[in-house]
Amino acid sequence: MAKLFLLPFLCCLVSASLFDSLEERILEKTMPKAASTQAPMVPQPKSFSMGQQTISLSSGFKFMPSSQSNTLTAAIARYMALIFTHSSASDLTDLPQLESVSISINSSDETLQLDTDESYTLNVEASTREAAMGASISAKTVYGALRALETFSQLVLYNFSSGQYEIHGVPLNIMDEPRFQYRGLLLDTSRHFEPLSALRRVVDSMSYAKLNVLHWHIVDSQSFPMQSQSYPKLWNGAYSAQERYSTQDLKDVVEYARMRGVRVMVEFDMPGHAGSWCVGYPQICPAPDCTQPLNPANNYTFELIEGLFKEMTGGSKGMGIFTEDFFHLGGDEVNTACWQKSPEIMNWMKQNNFTTTDEVYMYFVEKAHGIASKFGRTPVNWEEVFNHFGSKLDKSSIIHVWLNHATAAKIVAAGYRCILSNSDVWYLDHLTITWQQFYDNDPHMGITDPKQQQLLIGGEVCMWGETVDPSDIDQTIWPRAAAAAERLWSPANVTDHDMMESRLHAFRCLLDRRGIAAAPLDNKSARSAPPGPGGCYVQ
């Protein structure tokens, strides 16, 4: 009790200069001087230059778009709230004041797909006697403007001594675009259900790190939490009646993500990892006590798959729930023992001249690919499909590497596009993997041919859900995912650990301020709490 009684008294004895010194050290960490080779943000922009002037934002500061867009209007409102979190003092300041940032967008097309342009320029001019200070954002699409708004928001700091919002390093000129088009995060909602509030937080946090694909591993062997209007018994496989997503929920998540520049790629992992489908429709599984892989001998299996895919994609009209071009079909960890135990399937194999279950596996993959392609979607499969069948696959297929980074080089050499998620360093549920290991994982490792490098379209970190639910999802994803996000956005030569560490500390604090419960950077277990008292920027 004595310590608690004395604490307020002791705090009063701490001099103001100590707080000023701490603030200066934080500014030095998060806002490097002009001579620095890094910009004070995550991820690093492609190119930039910084001056030495400090400016403030006026109390009437605003963003001024040159054209109307609901997506941009909503983004401006979000970022005004994210930037201006404290009550500002009056405009009485010795610093030059920035009144506004103009925003110009070349195209009104708000389609969001792999080839969507996310580039932008951001300029903040210095104040001179001859000219008033100005700032501008220019982008080809609204999604480039969203990336610019995030960059600008990370440049603004609140000065508690003056009560002003400030930007350091002016004049500031940034020209930016992502290194890879595909920059994703897998979220597994089957092993543990994640409510809509958690999904929205994940999407928000992805946009802060400029990740642009939510890979929604929505169902698996353990549960089928989503509604299908075409096959209403599918969600009988949910954990409970309350742990479900309605059709409207799915649409809302897709639109919520699009408004933040995030595509939603849904995954229906098959023929393995589909035991939960059998709760509602047992006839599509080999036996009640041996439920997966799905039963290829029953025509109803593929009838259900086609009906489900048509509902999800909208069929040939393409106006379904999931608008993303990529459609993940899983295909991993297919144990064919249940097929071999089923007299029905073994007889069907003989009738169709299949001599091995591997041939049946290939048959199933090709059937699923054909259905996805019929509805205008590009099939994505996990690495095992390539390991089994190699160049037999249609060249439109995309292979998702998770077992071995080295397989990526083989995939692109064979002419296929590839997504990288090698589990040794980009699986977030592997808690002992450090942010440094995430950061060192260059997707182009082992791929030197420029044409083959182009076939590796990007990568994603994976948040598998066995030990993750709403209570710990934020701190398991962040801040380590930000290290991978920089690897996917920033130029290949941005690799310095020391320079990244100071920015990553600041980014973690930024996430915490924005309501994302990111874990301390310096801990042995990725989601552990702080070991003791300390500031956000040093833990």
GROMACS .gro file of N, CA, C and O in nm, residues 317-399:
model
  332
  317LYS      N    1  -2.314  -1.470  -6.439
  317LYS     CA    2  -2.332  -1.326  -6.426
  317LYS      C    3  -2.229  -1.262  -6.333
  317LYS      O    4  -2.205  -1.142  -6.338
  318GLY      N    5  -2.168  -1.344  -6.248
  318GLY     CA    6  -2.060  -1.296  -6.163
  318GLY      C    7  -2.101  -1.199  -6.056
  318GLY      O    8  -2.020  -1.120  -6.008
  319MET      N    9  -2.228  -1.199  -6.015
  319MET     CA   10  -2.277  -1.102  -5.916
  319MET      C   11  -2.309  -1.172  -5.784
  319MET      O   12  -2.409  -1.142  -5.719
  320GLY      N   13  -2.226  -1.265  -5.744
  320GLY     CA   14  -2.252  -1.341  -5.623
  320GLY      C   15  -2.199  -1.274  -5.499
  320GLY      O   16  -2.174  -1.153  -5.495
  321ILE      N   17  -2.178  -1.354  -5.397
  321ILE     CA   18  -2.134  -1.303  -5.267
  321ILE      C   19  -1.989  -1.260  -5.272
  321ILE      O   20  -1.953  -1.151  -5.224
  322PHE      N   21  -1.903  -1.345  -5.329
  322PHE     CA   22  -1.759  -1.316  -5.334
  322PHE      C   23  -1.722  -1.271  -5.475
  322PHE      O   24  -1.731  -1.347  -5.571
  323THR      N   25  -1.681  -1.147  -5.487
  323THR     CA   26  -1.652  -1.087  -5.618
  323THR      C   27  -1.508  -1.109  -5.662
  323THR      O   28  -1.475  -1.081  -5.777
  324GLU      N   29  -1.424  -1.160  -5.575
  324GLU     CA   30  -1.283  -1.182  -5.606
  324GLU      C   31  -1.267  -1.286  -5.717
  324GLU      O   32  -1.334  -1.389  -5.719
  325ASP      N   33  -1.174  -1.258  -5.808
  325ASP     CA   34  -1.147  -1.348  -5.920
  325ASP      C   35  -1.089  -1.481  -5.874
  325ASP      O   36  -1.119  -1.586  -5.930
  326PHE      N   37  -1.004  -1.478  -5.770
  326PHE     CA   38  -0.940  -1.600  -5.723
  326PHE      C   39  -1.037  -1.679  -5.633
  326PHE      O   40  -1.105  -1.622  -5.548
  327PHE      N   41  -1.038  -1.811  -5.652
  327PHE     CA   42  -1.125  -1.900  -5.575
  327PHE      C   43  -1.039  -2.014  -5.524
  327PHE      O   44  -0.991  -2.097  -5.603
  328HIS      N   45  -1.016  -2.018  -5.393
  328HIS     CA   46  -0.923  -2.116  -5.337
  328HIS      C   47  -0.995  -2.248  -5.314
  328HIS      O   48  -1.096  -2.254  -5.245
  329LEU      N   49  -0.938  -2.355  -5.371
  329LEU     CA   50  -1.000  -2.487  -5.364
  329LEU      C   51  -0.925  -2.583  -5.273
  329LEU      O   52  -0.958  -2.702  -5.269
  330GLY      N   53  -0.826  -2.532  -5.200
  330GLY     CA   54  -0.755  -2.617  -5.104
  330GLY      C   55  -0.676  -2.726  -5.174
  330GLY      O   56  -0.584  -2.702  -5.250
  331GLY      N   57  -0.714  -2.852  -5.147
  331GLY     CA   58  -0.649  -2.966  -5.210
  331GLY      C   59  -0.532  -3.023  -5.132
  331GLY      O   60  -0.464  -3.114  -5.181
  332ASP      N   61  -0.510  -2.976  -5.011
  332ASP     CA   62  -0.394  -3.020  -4.932
  332ASP      C   63  -0.430  -3.138  -4.841
  332ASP      O   64  -0.547  -3.162  -4.812
  333GLU      N   65  -0.328  -3.208  -4.797
  333GLU     CA   66  -0.339  -3.312  -4.695
  333GLU      C   67  -0.454  -3.409  -4.723
  333GLU      O   68  -0.537  -3.436  -4.636
  334VAL      N   69  -0.456  -3.463  -4.844
  334VAL     CA   70  -0.561  -3.557  -4.883
  334VAL      C   71  -0.517  -3.699  -4.848
  334VAL      O   72  -0.432  -3.758  -4.914
  335ASN      N   73  -0.575  -3.751  -4.741
  335ASN     CA   74  -0.550  -3.888  -4.698
  335ASN      C   75  -0.661  -3.976  -4.755
  335ASN      O   76  -0.778  -3.965  -4.716
  336THR      N   77  -0.626  -4.067  -4.847
  336THR     CA   78  -0.727  -4.143  -4.921
  336THR      C   79  -0.771  -4.271  -4.852
  336THR      O   80  -0.839  -4.355  -4.914
  337ALA      N   81  -0.736  -4.287  -4.725
  337ALA     CA   82  -0.771  -4.412  -4.655
  337ALA      C   83  -0.922  -4.437  -4.654
  337ALA      O   84  -0.968  -4.552  -4.668
  338CYS      N   85  -1.003  -4.332  -4.637
  338CYS     CA   86  -1.148  -4.350  -4.635
  338CYS      C   87  -1.200  -4.399  -4.770
  338CYS      O   88  -1.299  -4.474  -4.776
  339TRP      N   89  -1.141  -4.354  -4.877
  339TRP     CA   90  -1.180  -4.403  -5.010
  339TRP      C   91  -1.154  -4.553  -5.020
  339TRP      O   92  -1.236  -4.628  -5.072
  340GLN      N   93  -1.039  -4.593  -4.970
  340GLN     CA   94  -1.000  -4.734  -4.982
  340GLN      C   95  -1.086  -4.826  -4.894
  340GLN      O   96  -1.098  -4.945  -4.921
  341LYS      N   97  -1.149  -4.769  -4.792
  341LYS     CA   98  -1.235  -4.847  -4.702
  341LYS      C   99  -1.379  -4.853  -4.751
  341LYS      O  100  -1.460  -4.926  -4.694
  342SER      N  101  -1.411  -4.778  -4.855
  342SER     CA  102  -1.549  -4.768  -4.901
  342SER      C  103  -1.573  -4.862  -5.019
  342SER      O  104  -1.517  -4.842  -5.128
  343PRO      N  105  -1.658  -4.966  -5.004
  343PRO     CA  106  -1.691  -5.054  -5.118
  343PRO      C  107  -1.750  -4.977  -5.235
  343PRO      O  108  -1.722  -5.006  -5.352
  344GLU      N  109  -1.833  -4.875  -5.205
  344GLU     CA  110  -1.894  -4.794  -5.311
  344GLU      C  111  -1.788  -4.727  -5.396
  344GLU      O  112  -1.794  -4.732  -5.521
  345ILE      N  113  -1.690  -4.665  -5.331
  345ILE     CA  114  -1.587  -4.592  -5.404
  345ILE      C  115  -1.494  -4.687  -5.477
  345ILE      O  116  -1.455  -4.662  -5.594
  346MET      N  117  -1.460  -4.799  -5.416
  346MET     CA  118  -1.371  -4.895  -5.481
  346MET      C  119  -1.438  -4.955  -5.605
  346MET      O  120  -1.372  -4.973  -5.710
  347ASN      N  121  -1.568  -4.985  -5.598
  347ASN     CA  122  -1.640  -5.036  -5.715
  347ASN      C  123  -1.647  -4.929  -5.824
  347ASN      O  124  -1.631  -4.960  -5.944
  348TRP      N  125  -1.672  -4.806  -5.785
  348TRP     CA  126  -1.676  -4.694  -5.881
  348TRP      C  127  -1.542  -4.677  -5.949
  348TRP      O  128  -1.536  -4.651  -6.071
  349MET      N  129  -1.433  -4.692  -5.876
  349MET     CA  130  -1.300  -4.681  -5.936
  349MET      C  131  -1.280  -4.788  -6.044
  349MET      O  132  -1.228  -4.759  -6.153
  350LYS      N  133  -1.322  -4.910  -6.016
  350LYS     CA  134  -1.308  -5.018  -6.115
  350LYS      C  135  -1.390  -4.988  -6.240
  350LYS      O  136  -1.342  -5.005  -6.353
  351GLN      N  137  -1.512  -4.940  -6.220
  351GLN     CA  138  -1.600  -4.911  -6.333
  351GLN      C  139  -1.544  -4.798  -6.421
  351GLN      O  140  -1.570  -4.793  -6.542
  352ASN      N  141  -1.466  -4.710  -6.361
  352ASN     CA  142  -1.411  -4.595  -6.434
  352ASN      C  143  -1.262  -4.612  -6.465
  352ASN      O  144  -1.196  -4.515  -6.503
  353ASN      N  145  -1.212  -4.732  -6.448
  353ASN     CA  146  -1.072  -4.765  -6.483
  353ASN      C  147  -0.969  -4.682  -6.406
  353ASN      O  148  -0.862  -4.651  -6.458
  354PHE      N  149  -1.003  -4.647  -6.282
  354PHE     CA  150  -0.903  -4.586  -6.193
  354PHE      C  151  -0.830  -4.697  -6.120
  354PHE      O  152  -0.893  -4.782  -6.055
  355THR      N  153  -0.699  -4.699  -6.130
  355THR     CA  154  -0.621  -4.804  -6.065
  355THR      C  155  -0.560  -4.760  -5.932
  355THR      O  156  -0.521  -4.844  -5.851
  356THR      N  157  -0.550  -4.629  -5.909
  356THR     CA  158  -0.494  -4.577  -5.784
  356THR      C  159  -0.581  -4.463  -5.731
  356THR      O  160  -0.651  -4.395  -5.808
  357THR      N  161  -0.576  -4.443  -5.602
  357THR     CA  162  -0.651  -4.332  -5.542
  357THR      C  163  -0.590  -4.197  -5.581
  357THR      O  164  -0.658  -4.094  -5.576
  358ASP      N  165  -0.462  -4.197  -5.621
  358ASP     CA  166  -0.402  -4.073  -5.668
  358ASP      C  167  -0.469  -4.025  -5.797
  358ASP      O  168  -0.483  -3.905  -5.820
  359GLU      N  169  -0.511  -4.118  -5.879
  359GLU     CA  170  -0.584  -4.082  -6.000
  359GLU      C  171  -0.720  -4.021  -5.965
  359GLU      O  172  -0.766  -3.927  -6.032
  360VAL      N  173  -0.781  -4.075  -5.861
  360VAL     CA  174  -0.910  -4.020  -5.816
  360VAL      C  175  -0.889  -3.879  -5.760
  360VAL      O  176  -0.971  -3.789  -5.783
  361TYR      N  177  -0.781  -3.860  -5.688
  361TYR     CA  178  -0.745  -3.727  -5.635
  361TYR      C  179  -0.734  -3.627  -5.750
  361TYR      O  180  -0.790  -3.517  -5.746
  362MET      N  181  -0.664  -3.666  -5.857
  362MET     CA  182  -0.650  -3.579  -5.974
  362MET      C  183  -0.786  -3.553  -6.038
  362MET      O  184  -0.817  -3.439  -6.077
  363TYR      N  185  -0.869  -3.656  -6.047
  363TYR     CA  186  -1.003  -3.642  -6.103
  363TYR      C  187  -1.083  -3.538  -6.026
  363TYR      O  188  -1.150  -3.452  -6.083
  364PHE      N  189  -1.074  -3.545  -5.893
  364PHE     CA  190  -1.149  -3.452  -5.808
  364PHE      C  191  -1.098  -3.309  -5.828
  364PHE      O  192  -1.178  -3.215  -5.841
  365VAL      N  193  -0.967  -3.292  -5.831
  365VAL     CA  194  -0.909  -3.159  -5.852
  365VAL      C  195  -0.955  -3.101  -5.985
  365VAL      O  196  -0.994  -2.984  -5.993
  366GLU      N  197  -0.952  -3.181  -6.090
  366GLU     CA  198  -0.991  -3.133  -6.222
  366GLU      C  199  -1.139  -3.097  -6.227
  366GLU      O  200  -1.179  -2.997  -6.289
  367LYS      N  201  -1.223  -3.178  -6.161
  367LYS     CA  202  -1.366  -3.147  -6.157
  367LYS      C  203  -1.392  -3.014  -6.086
  367LYS      O  204  -1.470  -2.931  -6.134
  368ALA      N  205  -1.327  -2.994  -5.972
  368ALA     CA  206  -1.343  -2.870  -5.896
  368ALA      C  207  -1.292  -2.751  -5.976
  368ALA      O  208  -1.355  -2.644  -5.979
  369HIS      N  209  -1.178  -2.767  -6.044
  369HIS     CA  210  -1.125  -2.660  -6.129
  369HIS      C  211  -1.224  -2.624  -6.239
  369HIS      O  212  -1.246  -2.506  -6.267
  370GLY      N  213  -1.282  -2.727  -6.301
  370GLY     CA  214  -1.376  -2.703  -6.409
  370GLY      C  215  -1.498  -2.625  -6.364
  370GLY      O  216  -1.547  -2.537  -6.435
  371ILE      N  217  -1.546  -2.655  -6.244
  371ILE     CA  218  -1.663  -2.584  -6.191
  371ILE      C  219  -1.628  -2.438  -6.163
  371ILE      O  220  -1.703  -2.346  -6.198
  372ALA      N  221  -1.513  -2.415  -6.098
  372ALA     CA  222  -1.470  -2.277  -6.068
  372ALA      C  223  -1.451  -2.198  -6.198
  372ALA      O  224  -1.493  -2.082  -6.208
  373SER      N  225  -1.388  -2.260  -6.297
  373SER     CA  226  -1.363  -2.192  -6.424
  373SER      C  227  -1.494  -2.163  -6.497
  373SER      O  228  -1.509  -2.059  -6.563
  374LYS      N  229  -1.590  -2.253  -6.486
  374LYS     CA  230  -1.721  -2.235  -6.548
  374LYS      C  231  -1.787  -2.106  -6.501
  374LYS      O  232  -1.856  -2.037  -6.578
  375PHE      N  233  -1.761  -2.070  -6.375
  375PHE     CA  234  -1.820  -1.949  -6.319
  375PHE      C  235  -1.724  -1.831  -6.320
  375PHE      O  236  -1.740  -1.734  -6.245
  376GLY      N  237  -1.623  -1.841  -6.406
  376GLY     CA  238  -1.534  -1.727  -6.428
  376GLY      C  239  -1.434  -1.701  -6.319
  376GLY      O  240  -1.384  -1.589  -6.306
  377ARG      N  241  -1.400  -1.804  -6.242
  377ARG     CA  242  -1.305  -1.785  -6.133
  377ARG      C  243  -1.174  -1.859  -6.161
  377ARG      O  244  -1.172  -1.963  -6.227
  378THR      N  245  -1.066  -1.803  -6.109
  378THR     CA  246  -0.933  -1.863  -6.125
  378THR      C  247  -0.906  -1.954  -6.006
  378THR      O  248  -0.903  -1.907  -5.892
  379PRO      N  249  -0.885  -2.084  -6.029
  379PRO     CA  250  -0.864  -2.176  -5.917
  379PRO      C  251  -0.726  -2.161  -5.853
  379PRO      O  252  -0.626  -2.144  -5.923
  380VAL      N  253  -0.724  -2.169  -5.721
  380VAL     CA  254  -0.600  -2.167  -5.643
  380VAL      C  255  -0.596  -2.296  -5.562
  380VAL      O  256  -0.697  -2.336  -5.504
  381ASN      N  257  -0.479  -2.361  -5.559
  381ASN     CA  258  -0.463  -2.484  -5.481
  381ASN      C  259  -0.337  -2.479  -5.397
  381ASN      O  260  -0.238  -2.412  -5.433
  382TRP      N  261  -0.340  -2.551  -5.287
  382TRP     CA  262  -0.222  -2.564  -5.204
  382TRP      C  263  -0.116  -2.647  -5.277
  382TRP      O  264  -0.144  -2.718  -5.374
  383GLU      N  265   0.004  -2.638  -5.226
  383GLU     CA  266   0.124  -2.691  -5.289
  383GLU      C  267   0.117  -2.839  -5.326
  383GLU      O  268   0.171  -2.882  -5.428
  384GLU      N  269   0.050  -2.921  -5.244
  384GLU     CA  270   0.046  -3.065  -5.269
  384GLU      C  271  -0.009  -3.099  -5.407
  384GLU      O  272   0.032  -3.199  -5.468
  385VAL      N  273  -0.101  -3.018  -5.456
  385VAL     CA  274  -0.160  -3.045  -5.586
  385VAL      C  275  -0.052  -3.039  -5.694
  385VAL      O  276  -0.047  -3.125  -5.784
  386PHE      N  277   0.037  -2.942  -5.686
  386PHE     CA  278   0.149  -2.935  -5.780
  386PHE      C  279   0.248  -3.047  -5.755
  386PHE      O  280   0.299  -3.109  -5.850
  387ASN      N  281   0.275  -3.076  -5.628
  387ASN     CA  282   0.370  -3.184  -5.597
  387ASN      C  283   0.324  -3.318  -5.653
  387ASN      O  284   0.404  -3.401  -5.694
  388HIS      N  285   0.193  -3.340  -5.655
  388HIS     CA  286   0.137  -3.465  -5.706
  388HIS      C  287   0.128  -3.467  -5.858
  388HIS      O  288   0.158  -3.569  -5.921
  389PHE      N  289   0.084  -3.355  -5.918
  389PHE     CA  290   0.044  -3.360  -6.058
  389PHE      C  291   0.124  -3.268  -6.150
  389PHE      O  292   0.113  -3.280  -6.272
  390GLY      N  293   0.200  -3.176  -6.092
  390GLY     CA  294   0.292  -3.094  -6.171
  390GLY      C  295   0.229  -3.031  -6.293
  390GLY      O  296   0.123  -2.969  -6.288
  391SER      N  297   0.292  -3.049  -6.408
  391SER     CA  298   0.252  -2.981  -6.531
  391SER      C  299   0.123  -3.035  -6.592
  391SER      O  300   0.078  -2.986  -6.695
  392LYS      N  301   0.060  -3.136  -6.529
  392LYS     CA  302  -0.069  -3.185  -6.577
  392LYS      C  303  -0.181  -3.084  -6.550
  392LYS      O  304  -0.288  -3.091  -6.611
  393LEU      N  305  -0.158  -2.993  -6.458
  393LEU     CA  306  -0.260  -2.895  -6.422
  393LEU      C  307  -0.277  -2.792  -6.532
  393LEU      O  308  -0.183  -2.760  -6.606
  394ASP      N  309  -0.397  -2.738  -6.542
  394ASP     CA  310  -0.421  -2.630  -6.636
  394ASP      C  311  -0.334  -2.510  -6.599
  394ASP      O  312  -0.316  -2.478  -6.482
  395LYS      N  313  -0.281  -2.444  -6.701
  395LYS     CA  314  -0.186  -2.335  -6.677
  395LYS      C  315  -0.251  -2.213  -6.612
  395LYS      O  316  -0.182  -2.121  -6.566
  396SER      N  317  -0.383  -2.208  -6.609
  396SER     CA  318  -0.449  -2.096  -6.540
  396SER      C  319  -0.443  -2.113  -6.388
  396SER      O  320  -0.471  -2.018  -6.314
  397SER      N  321  -0.409  -2.232  -6.340
  397SER     CA  322  -0.407  -2.259  -6.197
  397SER      C  323  -0.300  -2.176  -6.126
  397SER      O  324  -0.195  -2.147  -6.181
  398ILE      N  325  -0.331  -2.142  -6.002
  398ILE     CA  326  -0.235  -2.073  -5.916
  398ILE      C  327  -0.201  -2.168  -5.801
  398ILE      O  328  -0.290  -2.227  -5.740
  399ILE      N  329  -0.072  -2.183  -5.774
  399ILE     CA  330  -0.028  -2.275  -5.670
  399ILE      C  331   0.016  -2.196  -5.547
  399ILE      O  332   0.094  -2.101  -5.558
   0.00000   0.00000   0.00000
